[in-house]
Coordinates of C-alpha atoms in Angstrom, one line a residue:
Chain Z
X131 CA 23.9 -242.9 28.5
X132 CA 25.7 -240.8 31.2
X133 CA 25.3 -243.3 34.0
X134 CA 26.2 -246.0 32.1
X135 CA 29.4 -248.1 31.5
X136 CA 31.7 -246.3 28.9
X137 CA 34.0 -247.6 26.2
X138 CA 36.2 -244.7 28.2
X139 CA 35.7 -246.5 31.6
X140 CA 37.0 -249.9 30.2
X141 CA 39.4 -248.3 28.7
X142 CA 40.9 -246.3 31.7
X143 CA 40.4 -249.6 34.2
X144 CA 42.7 -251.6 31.8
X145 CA 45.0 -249.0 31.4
X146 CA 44.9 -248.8 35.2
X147 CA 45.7 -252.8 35.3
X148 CA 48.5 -252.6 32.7
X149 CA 49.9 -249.5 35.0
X150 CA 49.8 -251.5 38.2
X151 CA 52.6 -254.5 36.8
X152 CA 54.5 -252.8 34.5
X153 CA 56.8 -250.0 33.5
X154 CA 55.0 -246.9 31.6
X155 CA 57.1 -247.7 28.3
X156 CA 56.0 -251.4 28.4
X157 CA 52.4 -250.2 29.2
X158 CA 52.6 -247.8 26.2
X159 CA 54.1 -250.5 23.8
X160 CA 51.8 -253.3 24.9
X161 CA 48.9 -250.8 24.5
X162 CA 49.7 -249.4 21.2
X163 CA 50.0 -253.3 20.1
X164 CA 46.9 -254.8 21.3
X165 CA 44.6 -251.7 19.9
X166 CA 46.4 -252.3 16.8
X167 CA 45.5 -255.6 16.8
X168 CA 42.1 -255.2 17.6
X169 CA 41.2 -252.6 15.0
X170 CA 42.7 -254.9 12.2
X171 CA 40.9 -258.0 13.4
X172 CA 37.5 -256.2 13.8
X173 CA 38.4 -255.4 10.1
X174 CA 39.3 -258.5 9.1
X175 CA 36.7 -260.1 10.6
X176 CA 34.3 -257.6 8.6
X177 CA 35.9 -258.6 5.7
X178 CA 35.0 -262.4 5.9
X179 CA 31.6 -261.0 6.3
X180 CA 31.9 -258.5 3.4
X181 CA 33.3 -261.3 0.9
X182 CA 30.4 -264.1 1.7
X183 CA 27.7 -260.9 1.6
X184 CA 29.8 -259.3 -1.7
X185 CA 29.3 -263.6 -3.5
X186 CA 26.1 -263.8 -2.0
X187 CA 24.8 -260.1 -3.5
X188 CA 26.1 -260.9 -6.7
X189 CA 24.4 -264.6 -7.1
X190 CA 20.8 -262.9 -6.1
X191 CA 21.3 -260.0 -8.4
X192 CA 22.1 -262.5 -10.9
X193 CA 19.4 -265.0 -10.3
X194 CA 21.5 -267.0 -9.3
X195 CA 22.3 -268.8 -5.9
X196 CA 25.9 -268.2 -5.0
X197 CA 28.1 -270.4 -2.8
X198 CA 25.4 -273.3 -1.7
X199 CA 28.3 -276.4 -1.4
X200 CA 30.7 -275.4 1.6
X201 CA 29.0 -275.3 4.9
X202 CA 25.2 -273.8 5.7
X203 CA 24.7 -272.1 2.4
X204 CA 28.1 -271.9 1.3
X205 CA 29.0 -270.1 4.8
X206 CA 33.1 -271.6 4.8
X207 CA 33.6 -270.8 0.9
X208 CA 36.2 -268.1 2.0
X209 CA 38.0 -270.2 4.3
X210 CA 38.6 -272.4 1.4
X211 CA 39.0 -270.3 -1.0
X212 CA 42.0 -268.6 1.6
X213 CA 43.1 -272.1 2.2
X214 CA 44.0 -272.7 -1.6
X215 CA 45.3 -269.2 -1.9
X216 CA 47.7 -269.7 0.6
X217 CA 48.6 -273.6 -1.0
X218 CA 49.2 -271.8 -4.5
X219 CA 52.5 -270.7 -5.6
X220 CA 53.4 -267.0 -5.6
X221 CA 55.0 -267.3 -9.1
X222 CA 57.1 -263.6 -10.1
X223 CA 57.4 -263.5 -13.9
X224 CA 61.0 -263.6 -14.9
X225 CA 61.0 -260.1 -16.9
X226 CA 59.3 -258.6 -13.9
X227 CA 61.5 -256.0 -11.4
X228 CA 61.4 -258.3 -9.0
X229 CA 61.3 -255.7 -5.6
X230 CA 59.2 -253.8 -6.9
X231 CA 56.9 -257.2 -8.1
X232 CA 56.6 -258.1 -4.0
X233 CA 56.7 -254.8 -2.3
X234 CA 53.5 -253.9 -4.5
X235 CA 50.7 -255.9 -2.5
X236 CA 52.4 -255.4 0.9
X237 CA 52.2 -251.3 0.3
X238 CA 48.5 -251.1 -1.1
X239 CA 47.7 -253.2 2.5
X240 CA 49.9 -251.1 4.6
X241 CA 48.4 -248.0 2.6
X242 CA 44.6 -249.0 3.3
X243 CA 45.7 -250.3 7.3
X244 CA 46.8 -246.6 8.2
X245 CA 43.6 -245.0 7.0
X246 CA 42.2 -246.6 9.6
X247 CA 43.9 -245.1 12.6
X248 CA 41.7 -241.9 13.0
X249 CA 38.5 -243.8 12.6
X250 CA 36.2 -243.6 15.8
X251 CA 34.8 -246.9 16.0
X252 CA 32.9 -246.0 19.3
X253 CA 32.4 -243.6 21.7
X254 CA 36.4 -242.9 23.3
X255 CA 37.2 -246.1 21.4
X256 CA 39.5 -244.7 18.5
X257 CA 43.2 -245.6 17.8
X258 CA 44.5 -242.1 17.0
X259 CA 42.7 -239.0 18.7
X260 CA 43.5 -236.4 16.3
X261 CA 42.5 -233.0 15.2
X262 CA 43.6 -234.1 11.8
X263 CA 41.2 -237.2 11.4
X264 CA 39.8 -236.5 8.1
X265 CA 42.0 -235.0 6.5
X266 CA 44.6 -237.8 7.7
X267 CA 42.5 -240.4 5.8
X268 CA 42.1 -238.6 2.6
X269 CA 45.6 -237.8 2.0
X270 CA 46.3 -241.4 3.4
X271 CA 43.9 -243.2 0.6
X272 CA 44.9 -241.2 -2.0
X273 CA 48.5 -243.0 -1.4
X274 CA 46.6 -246.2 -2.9
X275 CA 47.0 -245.8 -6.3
X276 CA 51.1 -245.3 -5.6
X277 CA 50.7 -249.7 -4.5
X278 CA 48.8 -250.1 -8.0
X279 CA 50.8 -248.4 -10.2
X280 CA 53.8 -250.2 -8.6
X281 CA 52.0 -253.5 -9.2
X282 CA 51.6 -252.3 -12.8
X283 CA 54.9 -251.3 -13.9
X284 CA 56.7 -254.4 -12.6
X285 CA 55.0 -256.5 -13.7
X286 CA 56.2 -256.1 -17.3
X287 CA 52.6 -256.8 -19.1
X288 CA 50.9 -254.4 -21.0
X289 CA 47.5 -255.2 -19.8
X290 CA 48.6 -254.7 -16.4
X291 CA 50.4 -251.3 -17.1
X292 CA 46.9 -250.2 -18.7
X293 CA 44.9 -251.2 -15.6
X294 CA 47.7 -249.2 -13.3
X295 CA 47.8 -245.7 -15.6
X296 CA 43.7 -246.0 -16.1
X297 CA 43.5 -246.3 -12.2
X298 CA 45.9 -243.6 -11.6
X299 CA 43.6 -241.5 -14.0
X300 CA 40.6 -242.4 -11.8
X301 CA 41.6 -241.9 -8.8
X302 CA 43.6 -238.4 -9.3
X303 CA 40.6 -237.3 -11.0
X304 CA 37.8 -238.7 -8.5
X305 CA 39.8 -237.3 -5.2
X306 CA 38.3 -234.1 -5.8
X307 CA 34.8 -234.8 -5.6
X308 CA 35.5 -237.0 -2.5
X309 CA 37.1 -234.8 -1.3
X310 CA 34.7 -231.7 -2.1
X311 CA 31.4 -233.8 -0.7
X312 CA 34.3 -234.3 2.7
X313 CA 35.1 -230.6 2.9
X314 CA 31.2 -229.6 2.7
X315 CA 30.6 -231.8 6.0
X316 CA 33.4 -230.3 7.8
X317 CA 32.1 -226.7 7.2
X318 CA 28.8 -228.0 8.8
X319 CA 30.3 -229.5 11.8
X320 CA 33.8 -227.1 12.2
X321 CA 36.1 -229.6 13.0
X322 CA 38.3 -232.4 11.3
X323 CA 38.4 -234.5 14.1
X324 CA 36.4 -237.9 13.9
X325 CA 34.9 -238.1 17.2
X326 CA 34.2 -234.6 17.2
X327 CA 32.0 -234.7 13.9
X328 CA 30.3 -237.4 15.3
X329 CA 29.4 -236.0 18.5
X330 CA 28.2 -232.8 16.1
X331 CA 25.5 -235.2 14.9
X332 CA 24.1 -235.8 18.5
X333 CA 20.7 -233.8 17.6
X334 CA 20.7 -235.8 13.8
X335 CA 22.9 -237.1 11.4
X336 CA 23.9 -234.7 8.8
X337 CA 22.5 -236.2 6.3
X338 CA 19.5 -234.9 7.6
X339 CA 20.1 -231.4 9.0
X340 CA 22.1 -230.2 6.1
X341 CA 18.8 -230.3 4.1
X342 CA 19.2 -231.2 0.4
X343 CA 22.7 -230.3 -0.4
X344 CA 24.2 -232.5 2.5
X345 CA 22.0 -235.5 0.7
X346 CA 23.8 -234.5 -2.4
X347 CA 27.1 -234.6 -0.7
X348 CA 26.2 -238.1 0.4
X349 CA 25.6 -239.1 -3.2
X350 CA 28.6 -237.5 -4.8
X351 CA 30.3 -239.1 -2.1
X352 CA 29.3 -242.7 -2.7
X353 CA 30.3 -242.5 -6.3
X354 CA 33.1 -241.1 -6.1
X355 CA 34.5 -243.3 -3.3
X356 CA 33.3 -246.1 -5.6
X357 CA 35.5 -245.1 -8.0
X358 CA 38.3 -244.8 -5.9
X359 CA 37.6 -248.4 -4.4
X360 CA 38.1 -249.1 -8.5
X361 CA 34.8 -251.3 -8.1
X362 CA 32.4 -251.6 -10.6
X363 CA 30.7 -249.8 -12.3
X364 CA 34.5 -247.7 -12.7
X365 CA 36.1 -251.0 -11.8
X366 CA 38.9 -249.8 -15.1
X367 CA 41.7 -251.0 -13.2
X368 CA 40.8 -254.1 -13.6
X369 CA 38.2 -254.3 -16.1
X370 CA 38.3 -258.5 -17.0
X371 CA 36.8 -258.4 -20.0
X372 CA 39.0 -255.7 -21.6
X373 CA 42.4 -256.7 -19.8
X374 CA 42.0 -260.0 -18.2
X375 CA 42.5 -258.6 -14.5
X376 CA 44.6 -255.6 -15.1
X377 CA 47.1 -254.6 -12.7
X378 CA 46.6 -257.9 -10.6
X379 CA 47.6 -259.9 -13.8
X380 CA 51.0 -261.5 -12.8
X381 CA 49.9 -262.2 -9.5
X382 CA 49.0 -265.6 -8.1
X383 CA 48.7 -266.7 -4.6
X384 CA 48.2 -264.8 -1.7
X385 CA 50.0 -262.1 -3.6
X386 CA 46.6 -261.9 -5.3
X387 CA 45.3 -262.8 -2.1
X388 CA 46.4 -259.6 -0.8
X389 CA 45.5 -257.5 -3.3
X390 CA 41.6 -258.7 -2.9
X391 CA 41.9 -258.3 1.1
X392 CA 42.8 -254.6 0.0
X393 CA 40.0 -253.9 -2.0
X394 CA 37.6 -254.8 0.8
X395 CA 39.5 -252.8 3.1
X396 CA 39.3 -250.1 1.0
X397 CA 35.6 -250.8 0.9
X398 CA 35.1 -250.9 5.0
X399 CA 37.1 -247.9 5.4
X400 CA 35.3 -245.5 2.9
X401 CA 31.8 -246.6 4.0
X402 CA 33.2 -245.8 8.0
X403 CA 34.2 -242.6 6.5
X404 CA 30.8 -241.9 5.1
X405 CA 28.8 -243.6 7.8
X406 CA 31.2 -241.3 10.0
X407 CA 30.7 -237.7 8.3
X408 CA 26.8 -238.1 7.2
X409 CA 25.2 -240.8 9.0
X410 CA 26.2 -240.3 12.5
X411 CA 29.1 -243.0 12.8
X412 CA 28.2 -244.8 16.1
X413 CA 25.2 -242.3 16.8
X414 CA 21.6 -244.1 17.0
X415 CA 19.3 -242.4 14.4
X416 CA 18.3 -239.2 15.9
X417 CA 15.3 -236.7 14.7
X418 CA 16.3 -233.1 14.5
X419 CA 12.8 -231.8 15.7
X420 CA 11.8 -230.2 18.7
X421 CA 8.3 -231.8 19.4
X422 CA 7.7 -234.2 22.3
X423 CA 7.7 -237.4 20.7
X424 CA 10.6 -236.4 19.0
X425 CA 12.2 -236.1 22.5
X426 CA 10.8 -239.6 23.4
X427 CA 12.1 -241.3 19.6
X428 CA 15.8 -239.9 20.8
X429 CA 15.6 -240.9 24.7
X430 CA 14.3 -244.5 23.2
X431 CA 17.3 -244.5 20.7
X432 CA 19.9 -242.8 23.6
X433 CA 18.7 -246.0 25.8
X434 CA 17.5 -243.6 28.7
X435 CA 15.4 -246.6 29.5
X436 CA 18.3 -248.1 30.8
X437 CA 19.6 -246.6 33.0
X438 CA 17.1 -247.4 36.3
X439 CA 17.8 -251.0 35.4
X440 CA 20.2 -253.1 37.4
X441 CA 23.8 -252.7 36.4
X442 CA 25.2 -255.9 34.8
X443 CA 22.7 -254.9 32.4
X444 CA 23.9 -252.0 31.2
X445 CA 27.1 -253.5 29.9
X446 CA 24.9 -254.5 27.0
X447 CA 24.6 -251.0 26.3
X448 CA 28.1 -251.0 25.6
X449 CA 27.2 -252.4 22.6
X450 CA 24.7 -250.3 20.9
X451 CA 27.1 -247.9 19.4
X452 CA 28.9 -250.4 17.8
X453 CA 26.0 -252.2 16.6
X454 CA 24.9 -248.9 14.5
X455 CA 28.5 -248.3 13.4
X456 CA 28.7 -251.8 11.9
X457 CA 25.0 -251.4 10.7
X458 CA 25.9 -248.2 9.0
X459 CA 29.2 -249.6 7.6
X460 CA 27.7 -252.5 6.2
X461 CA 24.6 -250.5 4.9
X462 CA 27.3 -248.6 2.7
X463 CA 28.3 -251.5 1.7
X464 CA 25.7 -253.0 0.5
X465 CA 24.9 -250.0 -1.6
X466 CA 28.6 -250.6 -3.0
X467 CA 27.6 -254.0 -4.1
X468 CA 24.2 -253.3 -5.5
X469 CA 25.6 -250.6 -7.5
X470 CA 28.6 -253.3 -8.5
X471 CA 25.6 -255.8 -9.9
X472 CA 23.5 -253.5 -11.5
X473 CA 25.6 -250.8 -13.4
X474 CA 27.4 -251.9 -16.7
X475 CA 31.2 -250.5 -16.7
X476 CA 32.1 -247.1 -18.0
X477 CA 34.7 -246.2 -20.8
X478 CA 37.4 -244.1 -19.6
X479 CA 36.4 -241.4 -21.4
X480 CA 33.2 -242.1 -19.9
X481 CA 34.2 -242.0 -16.9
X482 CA 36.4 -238.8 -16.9
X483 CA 33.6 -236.9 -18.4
X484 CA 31.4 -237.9 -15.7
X485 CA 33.6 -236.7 -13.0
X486 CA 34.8 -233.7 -14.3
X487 CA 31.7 -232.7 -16.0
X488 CA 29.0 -233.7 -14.2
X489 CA 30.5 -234.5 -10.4
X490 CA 33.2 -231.5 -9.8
X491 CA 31.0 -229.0 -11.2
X492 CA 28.1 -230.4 -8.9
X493 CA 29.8 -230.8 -6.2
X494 CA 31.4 -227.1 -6.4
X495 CA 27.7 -225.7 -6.5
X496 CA 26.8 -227.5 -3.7
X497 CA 29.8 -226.5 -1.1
X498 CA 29.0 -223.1 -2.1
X499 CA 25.3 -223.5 -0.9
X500 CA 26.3 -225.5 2.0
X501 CA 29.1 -222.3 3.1
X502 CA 25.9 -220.3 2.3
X503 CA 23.6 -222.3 4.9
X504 CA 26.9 -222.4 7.4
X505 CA 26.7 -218.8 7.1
X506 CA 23.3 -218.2 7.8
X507 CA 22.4 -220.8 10.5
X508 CA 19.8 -222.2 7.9
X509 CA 20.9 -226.0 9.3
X510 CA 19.5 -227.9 12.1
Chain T
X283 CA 20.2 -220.7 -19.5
X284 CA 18.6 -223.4 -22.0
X285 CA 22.1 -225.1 -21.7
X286 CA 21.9 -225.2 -18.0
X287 CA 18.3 -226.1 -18.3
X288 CA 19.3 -229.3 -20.9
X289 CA 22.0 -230.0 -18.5
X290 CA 20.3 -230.3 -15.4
X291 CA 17.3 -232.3 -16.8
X292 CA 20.4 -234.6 -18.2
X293 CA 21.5 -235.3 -14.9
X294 CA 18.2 -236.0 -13.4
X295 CA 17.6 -238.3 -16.0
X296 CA 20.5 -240.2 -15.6
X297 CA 19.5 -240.8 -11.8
X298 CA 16.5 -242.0 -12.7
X299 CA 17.4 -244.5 -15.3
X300 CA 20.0 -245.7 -13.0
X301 CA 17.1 -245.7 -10.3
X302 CA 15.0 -247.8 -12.4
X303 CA 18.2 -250.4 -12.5
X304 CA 18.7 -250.3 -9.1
X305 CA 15.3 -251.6 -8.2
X306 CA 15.3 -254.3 -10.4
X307 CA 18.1 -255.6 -9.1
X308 CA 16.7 -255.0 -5.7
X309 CA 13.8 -257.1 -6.5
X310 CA 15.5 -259.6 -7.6
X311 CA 17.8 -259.4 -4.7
X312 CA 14.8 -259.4 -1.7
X313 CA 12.8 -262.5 -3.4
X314 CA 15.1 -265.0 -4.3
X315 CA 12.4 -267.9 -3.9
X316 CA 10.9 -266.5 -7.0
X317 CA 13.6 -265.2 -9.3
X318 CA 16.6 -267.4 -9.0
X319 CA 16.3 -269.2 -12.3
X320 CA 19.6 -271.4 -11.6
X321 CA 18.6 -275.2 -10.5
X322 CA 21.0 -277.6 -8.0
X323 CA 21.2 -279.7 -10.7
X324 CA 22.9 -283.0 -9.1
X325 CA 20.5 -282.5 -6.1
X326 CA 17.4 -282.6 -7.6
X327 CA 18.3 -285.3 -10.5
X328 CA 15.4 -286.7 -9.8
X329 CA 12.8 -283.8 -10.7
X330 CA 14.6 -281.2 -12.9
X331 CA 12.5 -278.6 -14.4
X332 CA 14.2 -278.4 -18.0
X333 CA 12.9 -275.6 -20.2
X334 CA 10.7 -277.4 -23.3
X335 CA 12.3 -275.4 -25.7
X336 CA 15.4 -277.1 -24.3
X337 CA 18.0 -278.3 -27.1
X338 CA 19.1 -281.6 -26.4
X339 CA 19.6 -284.9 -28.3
X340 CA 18.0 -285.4 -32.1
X341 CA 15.3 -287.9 -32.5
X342 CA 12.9 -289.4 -35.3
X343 CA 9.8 -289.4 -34.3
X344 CA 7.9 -292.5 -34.7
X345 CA 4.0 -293.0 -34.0
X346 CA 2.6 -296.4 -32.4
X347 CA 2.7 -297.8 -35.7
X348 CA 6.5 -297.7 -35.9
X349 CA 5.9 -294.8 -39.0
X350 CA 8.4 -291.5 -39.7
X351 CA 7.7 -288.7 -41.4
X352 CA 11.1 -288.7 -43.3
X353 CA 11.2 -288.6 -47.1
X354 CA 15.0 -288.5 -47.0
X355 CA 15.5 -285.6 -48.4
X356 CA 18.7 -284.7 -47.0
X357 CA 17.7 -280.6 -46.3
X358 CA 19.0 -281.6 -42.4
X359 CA 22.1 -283.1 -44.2
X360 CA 22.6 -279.9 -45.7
X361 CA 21.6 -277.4 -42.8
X362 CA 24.0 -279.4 -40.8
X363 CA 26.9 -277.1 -40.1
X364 CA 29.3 -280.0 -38.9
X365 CA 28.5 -283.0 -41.0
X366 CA 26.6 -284.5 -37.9
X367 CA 23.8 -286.0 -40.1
X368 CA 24.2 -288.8 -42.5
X369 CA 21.2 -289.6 -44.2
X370 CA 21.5 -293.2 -46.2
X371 CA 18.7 -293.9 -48.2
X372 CA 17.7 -296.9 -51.0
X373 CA 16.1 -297.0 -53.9
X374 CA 12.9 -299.4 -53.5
X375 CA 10.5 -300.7 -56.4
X376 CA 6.4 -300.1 -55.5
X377 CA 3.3 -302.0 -56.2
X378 CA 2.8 -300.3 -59.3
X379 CA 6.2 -300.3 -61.1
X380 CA 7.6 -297.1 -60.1
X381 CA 11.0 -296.5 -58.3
X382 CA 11.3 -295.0 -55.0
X383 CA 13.7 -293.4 -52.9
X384 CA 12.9 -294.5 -49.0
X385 CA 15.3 -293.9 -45.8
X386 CA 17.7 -296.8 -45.0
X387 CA 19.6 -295.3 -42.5
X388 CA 19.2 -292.1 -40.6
X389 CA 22.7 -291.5 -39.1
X390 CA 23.6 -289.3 -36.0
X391 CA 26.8 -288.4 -35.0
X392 CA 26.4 -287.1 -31.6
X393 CA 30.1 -286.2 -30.6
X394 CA 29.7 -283.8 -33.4
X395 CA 26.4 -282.2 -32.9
X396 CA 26.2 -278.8 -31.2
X397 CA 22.6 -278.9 -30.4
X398 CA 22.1 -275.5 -32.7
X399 CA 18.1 -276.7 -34.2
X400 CA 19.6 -275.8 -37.7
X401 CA 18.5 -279.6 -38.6
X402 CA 15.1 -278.7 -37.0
X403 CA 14.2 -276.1 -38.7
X404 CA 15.4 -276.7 -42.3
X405 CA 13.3 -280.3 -42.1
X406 CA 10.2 -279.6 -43.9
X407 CA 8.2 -282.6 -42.7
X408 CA 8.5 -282.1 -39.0
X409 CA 9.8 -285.4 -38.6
X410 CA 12.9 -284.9 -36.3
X411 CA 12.7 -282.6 -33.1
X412 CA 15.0 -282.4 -29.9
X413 CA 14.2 -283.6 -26.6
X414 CA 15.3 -282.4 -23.1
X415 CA 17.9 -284.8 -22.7
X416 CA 21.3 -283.1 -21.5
X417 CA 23.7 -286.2 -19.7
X418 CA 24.4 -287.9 -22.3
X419 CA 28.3 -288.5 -21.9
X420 CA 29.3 -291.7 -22.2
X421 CA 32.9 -293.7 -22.2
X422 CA 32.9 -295.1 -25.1
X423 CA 32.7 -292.6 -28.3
X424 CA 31.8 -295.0 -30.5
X425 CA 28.0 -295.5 -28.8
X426 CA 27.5 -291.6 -29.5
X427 CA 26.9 -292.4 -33.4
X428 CA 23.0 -293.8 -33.3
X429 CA 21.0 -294.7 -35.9
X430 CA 18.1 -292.4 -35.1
X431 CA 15.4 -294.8 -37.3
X432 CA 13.9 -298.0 -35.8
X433 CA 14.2 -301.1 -37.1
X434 CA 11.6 -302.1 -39.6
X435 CA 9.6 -298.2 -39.7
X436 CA 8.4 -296.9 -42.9
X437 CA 7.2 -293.9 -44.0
X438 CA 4.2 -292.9 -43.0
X439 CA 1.6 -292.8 -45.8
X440 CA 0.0 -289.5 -46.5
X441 CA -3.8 -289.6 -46.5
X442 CA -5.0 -290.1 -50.1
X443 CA -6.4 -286.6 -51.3
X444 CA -8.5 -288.7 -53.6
X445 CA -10.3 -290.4 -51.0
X446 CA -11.9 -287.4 -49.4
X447 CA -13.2 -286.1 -53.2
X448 CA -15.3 -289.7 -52.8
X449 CA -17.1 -289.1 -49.9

């Protein structure tokens, strides 16, 4: 795609604009704005889509049909659904520390929003081009829980004081897997910057070159970023049937509101983490082999067709990376869901044994083997 | 090493029985034209496919010759766990001399019946079973208490064991 329009170009030439009618600190702010913007739109917009797919999952799981009365099969359910949340009263419970009752949603969203800044959406297209990238959004989601427990404590219930300490328990203990299956893909690709690991996948994603153990890293991955999303099947936080809604019990309105928005932002920005470290973020799918037809497979996927044909074309290739990134992101997701609709929920005890006797151990075992294949040059 | 052996195959286990989950749900999920089970009930009011086994409103059966099966025994009375059943019967003098207790009345107190079979099951004649009906709300309470037996039935004679020993 050498010859062809980059998300670089576009974004020099409007850089270049801005420049021509405007002072550089005016050009900085309005630029740091509208990216801004844009990243949280895309996001929200793929939040829409992840709520109707999320209702949509759980009615075909369920043999069911899910939202069939508002629009084309149920297609403006959210809209009303948002439209009555923002009608409803935000009602604070009188014993309830009242700061802390309304600062509690607007942290978990601020929380969830800056884990997005490092993420590469597309090639040159990313909000904060650090070395840092990964490690930025780790420490960044691991701030979550700090919103839930807040949520928790003021609101002066007991259920919701449960939900808070049993998702502070989750989430300490499931960072270290996460974070494990993380470190294990950043041996294989010797940098923490987004881009960077993504460009590393240019011959394959991970997933593939690492052999086995970067498979098992996928895994452990998935289920502990499940857990840290506090959905189902370790959905404790909230666990309905045990404590109504948990933490989220004194909340109405688009305080609620708010705390739903973040768990589907939590959602889209571990699966671009995922999709980022082992499937290749905005990469096409590439084979690792050296054959001829693997050559042709990967110049089909790179679009070298392209590039003889006429020009206005090739602004459509301006979309191809961003159609695998959302494919990818949403792919993730929908393994989310599935696993949401088909597991049952685990006990607490369950659930600690499971991460520190079954996935730290694991995971442990299989950094060590992926160092050892670093080491010796066994990867692709 | 048999504890790390035991372990392992625990693990691999437990990602295959959470495998097998998976592609139930997955099946499901990919042919909805054959497994959703739910209906869109005021759309198709028309043709509703309603289960046979369905529990809906109590009747009497009654055959062409306007004849129950119901001795008035009361068991349904009994098996009734919310007094939904009121059976009123009458004494009656036969041909030959002998008293007789018939059904007068067989009393059914919809608003009060949660459609648990309990009646069905203790009746030892077979004369009362449930049909598929489900709307039956109504605004005036007083039409959900029905007399379930026509007017001028009887009880269906049994066929004369007597009879048969002729032929």
């Amino acid at each position: 795609m050498i010859s062809m329009i980059q998300f670089s170009d576009v974004l020099a030439w409007i850089h270049q604009l801005l420049s021509s009618c405007m002072a550089p600190w005016l050009v900085f702010i309005i630029e740091l704005v509208v990216a801004s913007v844009a990243a949280v739109v895309a996001l929200l917009v793929c939040v829409i889509i992840m709520v109707y797919m999320e209702r949509k999952v759980a009615g075909h799981m369920q043999l069911r049909h899910g939202p069939n009365r508002v629009g084309w099969h149920g297609v403006c359910q959210l809209f009303a659904d948002i439209i009555k949340l923002l009608l409803k009263e935000c009602f604070t419970p009188t014993r309830a520390d009242k700061l802390l009752f309304v600062v509690a949603p607007v942290l978990s969203l601020c929380v969830s929003l800056l884990a997005l800044a490092p993420i590469s959406w597309g090639p040159g297209l990313v909000l904060w081009n650090t070395n840092i990238g990964v490690l930025f959004v780790t420490a960044i989601s691991s701030m979550g829980v700090i919103g839930i427990l807040m949520a928790g404590w003021s609101s002066n219930n007991k259920y919701a004081l449960m939900g808070a300490m049993r998702s502070g328990a989750q989430i300490v203990s499931y960072e270290l897997s996460a974070g494990l299956s993380i470190v294990a893909i950043v041996a294989l690709a010797g940098t923490l910057n987004t881009g960077g690991i993504i460009e590393s996948q240019a011959n394959g994603w991970w997933i593939l070159k690492g052999h086995l153990p970067a498979f098992f890293a996928f895994i452990i991955y998935i289920i502990a970023s499940t857990a840290e999303c506090n959905r189902a099947p370790f959905d404790l936080a909230e666990a309905e049937s045990e404590l109504t809604a948990g933490y989220h019990t004194e909340y109405s309105g688009m305080q609620f509101g708010i705390f739903y928005l973040n768990e589907y932002i939590n959602m889209g920005v571990v699966s671009m983490v995922a999709s980022t470290l082992f499937l290749g973020g905005w990469q096409p799918f590439y084979l690792p082999f050296d054959f001829a037809w693997a050559h042709t497979f990967n110049d089909i996927m790179a679009l070298k067709f392209m590039e003889t044909w006429p020009a206005w074309i090739s602004w459509v290739s301006l979309a191809w990376p961003l159609v695998w990134f959302f494919g990818k992101l949403f792919l993730i997701i929908f393994f989310m869901m599935w696993f949401r609709w088909t597991f049952p929920r685990l006990r607490i005890d369950q659930l600690l044994k499971l991460e520190w006797k079954y996935l730290l151990p694991l995971s442990i075992v299989n950094l060590v083997i992926i160092a050892l294949l670093v080491v010796l040059g066994l990867h692709f | 090493m048999k504890a790390l052996y035991n372990y392992l195959k625990e693990v691999a286990f437990a990602f295959v029985s959470l495998a097998n989950g998976l592609l139930l749900t997955l099946k499901y999920f990919v042919t909805p034209w054959k497994s959703i089970i739910t209906e869109n009930y005021p759309d198709n009011r028309n043709n509703p496919s309603v289960a046979d086994e369905f529990a809906g409103e109590v009747i009497l059966i009654h055959d062409e010759n306007n004849e129950h099966k119901c001795t008035a025994c009361t068991l349904c009375q009994l098996a009734c766990p919310n007094n939904s059943i009121q059976i009123i019967s009458k004494q009656v003098e036969t041909e030959d001399g002998k008293k007789k207790k018939v059904l007068d009345k067989w009393v059914y107190h919809l608003e009060m019946c949660t459609f648990c079979k309990q009646c069905i099951d203790a009746c030892p004649q077979d004369a009362i079973k449930m049909t598929n009906s489900y709307e039956l709300s109504c605004f005036d309470r007083s039409t959900l208490t029905k007399i379930l037996n026509q007017p001028g039935s009887k009880l269906k004679e049994k066929p004369k064991v007597t009879a048969k020993v002729q032929e």
